[in-house]
């Protein structure tokens, strides 16, 4: 049976087997309308505009560390994923553990960058160390593999959907931190530091590192952002 038909059959079976009292009831026309206030949409767009790449970060967060941790967890928890696979994973580092991570990156880069060019790279890493913490985003490949085996017809898509899930999770965390006036920037030093990270923090073998986000107090705001012309970016058909 085609996987889509299998999903449809399973879904219909669950509905048919449900007790009469809890079967879904037809929605009134008004209930189809989005239950989001216009002001909430405006607030979201304002937040999206406020989210920027901030490189000059400090260690004095405007909120308690535990609150920041809870915000990061909840943002990832609420981020959508294909088939509700919830494949995103995270390592949240603060204080000395955050510093430790970026020193690991520095040592790995020292091995591959010529000595005469390393000064600029080291200065850049100093800026990352200056942040309060970092979130390392992973995707659990065991989840991806299980889905590939379960839904063979979609097997090629699940790695792509996993990457999309990770990107959504990263954006969700970035927005949530921005709402608390916490700056962040996103880096990609994987797979250079994958082994070091796995050994240092006992990361499961199935977790694949996808990105590293620094966060901290905003010491210097980002420059103005420019945009390409809408004509080059959007097609609208009515």
Short mmCIF file of C-alpha atoms in Angstrom, two decimals:
data_model
loop_
_atom_site.label_atom_id
_atom_site.label_comp_id
_atom_site.label_asym_id
_atom_site.label_seq_id
_atom_site.Cartn_x
_atom_site.Cartn_y
_atom_site.Cartn_z
CA UNK A 1 0.00 0.00 0.00
CA UNK A 2 1.24 3.49 -0.85
CA UNK A 3 2.52 5.23 2.36
CA UNK A 4 0.15 8.14 1.88
CA UNK A 5 -2.81 5.78 1.57
CA UNK A 6 -1.54 3.94 4.65
CA UNK A 7 -1.45 7.17 6.65
CA UNK A 8 -4.91 8.13 5.39
CA UNK A 9 -6.33 4.71 6.24
CA UNK A 10 -4.81 4.79 9.72
CA UNK A 11 -6.16 8.28 10.36
CA UNK A 12 -9.64 7.34 9.17
CA UNK A 13 -9.61 4.19 11.29
CA UNK A 14 -8.78 6.20 14.40
CA UNK A 15 -11.70 8.53 13.63
CA UNK A 16 -14.16 5.70 12.94
CA UNK A 17 -13.21 3.86 16.10
CA UNK A 18 -13.63 6.93 18.29
CA UNK A 19 -16.56 6.93 20.73
CA UNK A 20 -19.60 8.74 19.37
CA UNK A 21 -19.41 11.39 22.06
CA UNK A 22 -15.95 12.59 21.06
CA UNK A 23 -16.21 12.40 17.28
CA UNK A 24 -15.18 15.67 15.61
CA UNK A 25 -18.09 18.06 15.16
CA UNK A 26 -18.53 20.32 12.11
CA UNK A 27 -17.04 23.75 12.66
CA UNK A 28 -19.07 26.87 12.26
CA UNK A 29 -17.96 29.13 9.42
CA UNK A 30 -16.62 31.68 11.90
CA UNK A 31 -14.38 29.03 13.46
CA UNK A 32 -12.44 28.61 10.23
CA UNK A 33 -11.10 32.14 10.59
CA UNK A 34 -7.59 32.45 12.11
CA UNK A 35 -7.77 33.08 15.83
CA UNK A 36 -4.91 35.56 15.83
CA UNK A 37 -5.39 39.21 16.67
CA UNK A 38 -4.06 41.68 14.11
CA UNK A 39 -1.95 43.23 16.85
CA UNK A 40 -0.34 39.83 17.50
CA UNK A 41 0.64 39.55 13.83
CA UNK A 42 2.08 43.06 13.95
CA UNK A 43 3.99 42.14 17.11
CA UNK A 44 5.44 39.08 15.38
CA UNK A 45 6.57 41.06 12.36
CA UNK A 46 8.12 43.68 14.64
CA UNK A 47 9.96 40.90 16.44
CA UNK A 48 11.12 39.43 13.13
CA UNK A 49 12.54 42.84 12.23
CA UNK A 50 14.25 43.09 15.61
CA UNK A 51 15.98 39.72 15.18
CA UNK A 52 19.40 40.49 13.76
CA UNK A 53 22.86 38.97 13.65
CA UNK A 54 24.65 40.57 16.62
CA UNK A 55 28.38 39.97 16.78
CA UNK A 56 29.33 42.24 19.68
CA UNK A 57 27.89 40.35 22.63
CA UNK A 58 28.49 40.41 26.38
CA UNK A 59 28.04 37.98 29.26
CA UNK A 60 25.47 39.97 31.27
CA UNK A 61 22.11 38.59 30.17
CA UNK A 62 19.06 40.78 30.88
CA UNK A 63 17.30 37.72 32.35
CA UNK A 64 18.35 34.88 34.64
CA UNK A 65 20.24 31.96 33.11
CA UNK A 66 17.49 29.51 34.02
CA UNK A 67 14.89 31.65 32.27
CA UNK A 68 17.04 31.77 29.15
CA UNK A 69 17.38 27.99 29.24
CA UNK A 70 13.61 27.55 29.58
CA UNK A 71 12.99 29.92 26.66
CA UNK A 72 15.41 28.03 24.42
CA UNK A 73 13.86 24.68 25.32
CA UNK A 74 10.30 25.90 24.75
CA UNK A 75 11.17 27.51 21.41
CA UNK A 76 12.62 24.24 20.14
CA UNK A 77 9.74 22.26 21.64
CA UNK A 78 7.17 24.38 19.78
CA UNK A 79 9.03 24.44 16.45
CA UNK A 80 7.22 22.36 13.81
CA UNK A 81 8.79 19.33 12.16
CA UNK A 82 7.83 16.97 9.35
CA UNK A 83 5.50 14.18 10.55
CA UNK A 84 5.89 15.76 13.99
CA UNK A 85 9.18 13.87 14.10
CA UNK A 86 10.68 16.25 16.70
CA UNK A 87 14.16 15.40 15.42
CA UNK A 88 15.85 18.57 16.71
CA UNK A 89 18.20 18.28 19.67
CA UNK A 90 20.25 20.91 21.51
CA UNK A 91 23.23 21.33 23.78
CA UNK A 92 22.92 24.55 25.80
CA UNK A 93 26.21 25.91 27.12
CA UNK A 94 26.67 28.75 29.60
CA UNK A 95 29.58 30.32 31.42
CA UNK A 96 32.76 28.23 31.49
CA UNK A 97 31.25 25.50 29.34
CA UNK A 98 30.48 28.06 26.62
CA UNK A 99 34.07 29.34 26.82
CA UNK A 100 35.35 25.77 26.73
CA UNK A 101 33.50 25.07 23.50
CA UNK A 102 34.95 28.04 21.66
CA UNK A 103 38.46 27.21 22.84
CA UNK A 104 37.92 23.77 21.29
CA UNK A 105 36.97 25.45 18.04
CA UNK A 106 40.07 27.65 18.26
CA UNK A 107 42.36 24.66 18.66
CA UNK A 108 40.82 22.79 15.74
CA UNK A 109 41.07 25.86 13.50
CA UNK A 110 44.69 26.35 14.51
CA UNK A 111 45.42 22.98 12.89
CA UNK A 112 44.02 23.95 9.50
CA UNK A 113 44.68 27.70 9.17
CA UNK A 114 48.19 28.96 8.34
CA UNK A 115 49.89 30.63 11.32
CA UNK A 116 50.31 33.91 9.44
CA UNK A 117 46.55 34.10 8.89
CA UNK A 118 45.37 32.79 12.24
CA UNK A 119 45.40 36.11 14.11
CA UNK A 120 42.24 37.38 12.38
CA UNK A 121 40.45 34.08 13.02
CA UNK A 122 41.46 34.12 16.68
CA UNK A 123 40.16 37.67 17.08
CA UNK A 124 36.81 36.58 15.65
CA UNK A 125 36.65 33.70 18.10
CA UNK A 126 37.38 36.09 20.97
CA UNK A 127 34.13 37.80 20.08
CA UNK A 128 32.28 34.50 20.38
CA UNK A 129 33.88 33.71 23.74
CA UNK A 130 32.72 37.12 24.98
CA UNK A 131 29.08 35.98 24.69
CA UNK A 132 27.14 34.57 27.64
CA UNK A 133 26.30 31.21 26.13
CA UNK A 134 25.75 29.13 23.05
CA UNK A 135 23.21 26.67 21.70
CA UNK A 136 24.48 23.79 19.60
CA UNK A 137 21.75 22.47 17.32
CA UNK A 138 21.67 18.81 16.34
CA UNK A 139 19.41 16.56 14.30
CA UNK A 140 18.86 13.02 15.54
CA UNK A 141 19.69 10.77 12.59
CA UNK A 142 18.09 7.78 14.30
CA UNK A 143 14.73 9.54 13.98
CA UNK A 144 15.41 10.26 10.31
CA UNK A 145 16.40 6.65 9.61
CA UNK A 146 13.34 5.26 11.35
CA UNK A 147 11.07 7.45 9.25
CA UNK A 148 12.88 6.39 6.07
CA UNK A 149 12.26 2.75 6.93
CA UNK A 150 8.65 3.36 7.89
CA UNK A 151 7.75 5.45 4.83
CA UNK A 152 9.92 4.15 2.02
CA UNK A 153 8.29 6.26 -0.69
CA UNK A 154 9.43 9.43 1.12
CA UNK A 155 12.87 8.14 2.15
CA UNK A 156 14.82 10.69 0.12
CA UNK A 157 12.84 13.56 1.60
CA UNK A 158 13.40 12.93 5.30
CA UNK A 159 17.02 14.20 5.43
CA UNK A 160 15.84 17.37 3.66
CA UNK A 161 12.90 17.77 6.01
CA UNK A 162 15.23 17.23 8.96
CA UNK A 163 17.42 20.12 7.80
CA UNK A 164 14.32 22.28 7.44
CA UNK A 165 13.23 21.34 10.96
CA UNK A 166 16.62 22.38 12.29
CA UNK A 167 16.43 25.72 10.51
CA UNK A 168 12.98 26.38 11.94
CA UNK A 169 14.20 25.50 15.44
CA UNK A 170 17.16 27.83 15.08
CA UNK A 171 14.93 30.68 13.92
CA UNK A 172 12.45 30.03 16.73
CA UNK A 173 15.20 30.26 19.35
CA UNK A 174 16.63 33.38 17.70
CA UNK A 175 13.24 35.11 17.78
CA UNK A 176 12.56 34.06 21.36
CA UNK A 177 15.91 35.44 22.51
CA UNK A 178 15.38 38.67 20.56
CA UNK A 179 12.05 39.14 22.35
CA UNK A 180 14.03 39.26 25.61
CA UNK A 181 16.53 41.74 24.11
CA UNK A 182 19.20 39.05 23.90
CA UNK A 183 21.46 39.21 20.86
CA UNK A 184 22.64 36.19 18.90
CA UNK A 185 24.66 35.09 15.90
CA UNK A 186 24.70 31.75 14.09
CA UNK A 187 27.89 29.88 13.19
CA UNK A 188 28.78 26.64 11.40
CA UNK A 189 32.04 25.04 12.52
CA UNK A 190 30.71 21.53 12.09
CA UNK A 191 31.94 18.97 11.20
CA UNK A 192 35.37 20.27 12.26
CA UNK A 193 34.52 20.09 15.96
CA UNK A 194 31.98 17.24 15.94
CA UNK A 195 34.25 14.66 17.58
CA UNK A 196 35.45 17.04 20.31
CA UNK A 197 31.88 18.03 21.16
CA UNK A 198 30.69 14.43 21.25
CA UNK A 199 33.48 13.39 23.60
CA UNK A 200 33.31 16.45 25.85
CA UNK A 201 29.57 16.41 26.50
CA UNK A 202 28.75 12.73 25.90
CA UNK A 203 26.60 13.47 22.85
CA UNK A 204 24.75 10.42 21.46
CA UNK A 205 26.22 9.02 18.27
CA UNK A 206 22.99 9.62 16.37
CA UNK A 207 23.01 13.38 17.00
CA UNK A 208 24.40 15.28 14.01
CA UNK A 209 25.67 18.82 14.70
CA UNK A 210 24.14 21.37 12.35
CA UNK A 211 24.82 24.86 13.77
CA UNK A 212 26.15 26.83 16.74
CA UNK A 213 24.40 29.95 18.06
CA UNK A 214 26.06 32.42 20.39
CA UNK A 215 23.84 34.57 22.59
CA UNK A 216 24.41 37.33 25.11
CA UNK A 217 23.80 40.92 26.04
CA UNK A 218 23.85 43.34 23.12
CA UNK A 219 26.95 45.53 23.32
CA UNK A 220 26.66 47.00 19.82
CA UNK A 221 23.61 46.89 17.56
CA UNK A 222 23.67 45.49 14.04
CA UNK A 223 24.04 47.77 11.04
CA UNK A 224 21.01 48.66 8.92
CA UNK A 225 19.75 45.79 6.83
CA UNK A 226 19.18 46.12 3.09
CA UNK A 227 16.78 44.09 0.97
CA UNK A 228 16.74 43.04 -2.66
CA UNK A 229 13.87 44.28 -4.84
CA UNK A 230 10.55 42.47 -4.35
CA UNK A 231 10.34 41.93 -8.10
CA UNK A 232 13.38 39.65 -7.90
CA UNK A 233 12.09 37.72 -4.92
CA UNK A 234 8.33 37.28 -5.11
CA UNK A 235 5.79 36.09 -7.65
CA UNK A 236 2.16 36.74 -6.80
CA UNK A 237 -0.66 35.11 -8.77
CA UNK A 238 -4.37 35.87 -8.22
#
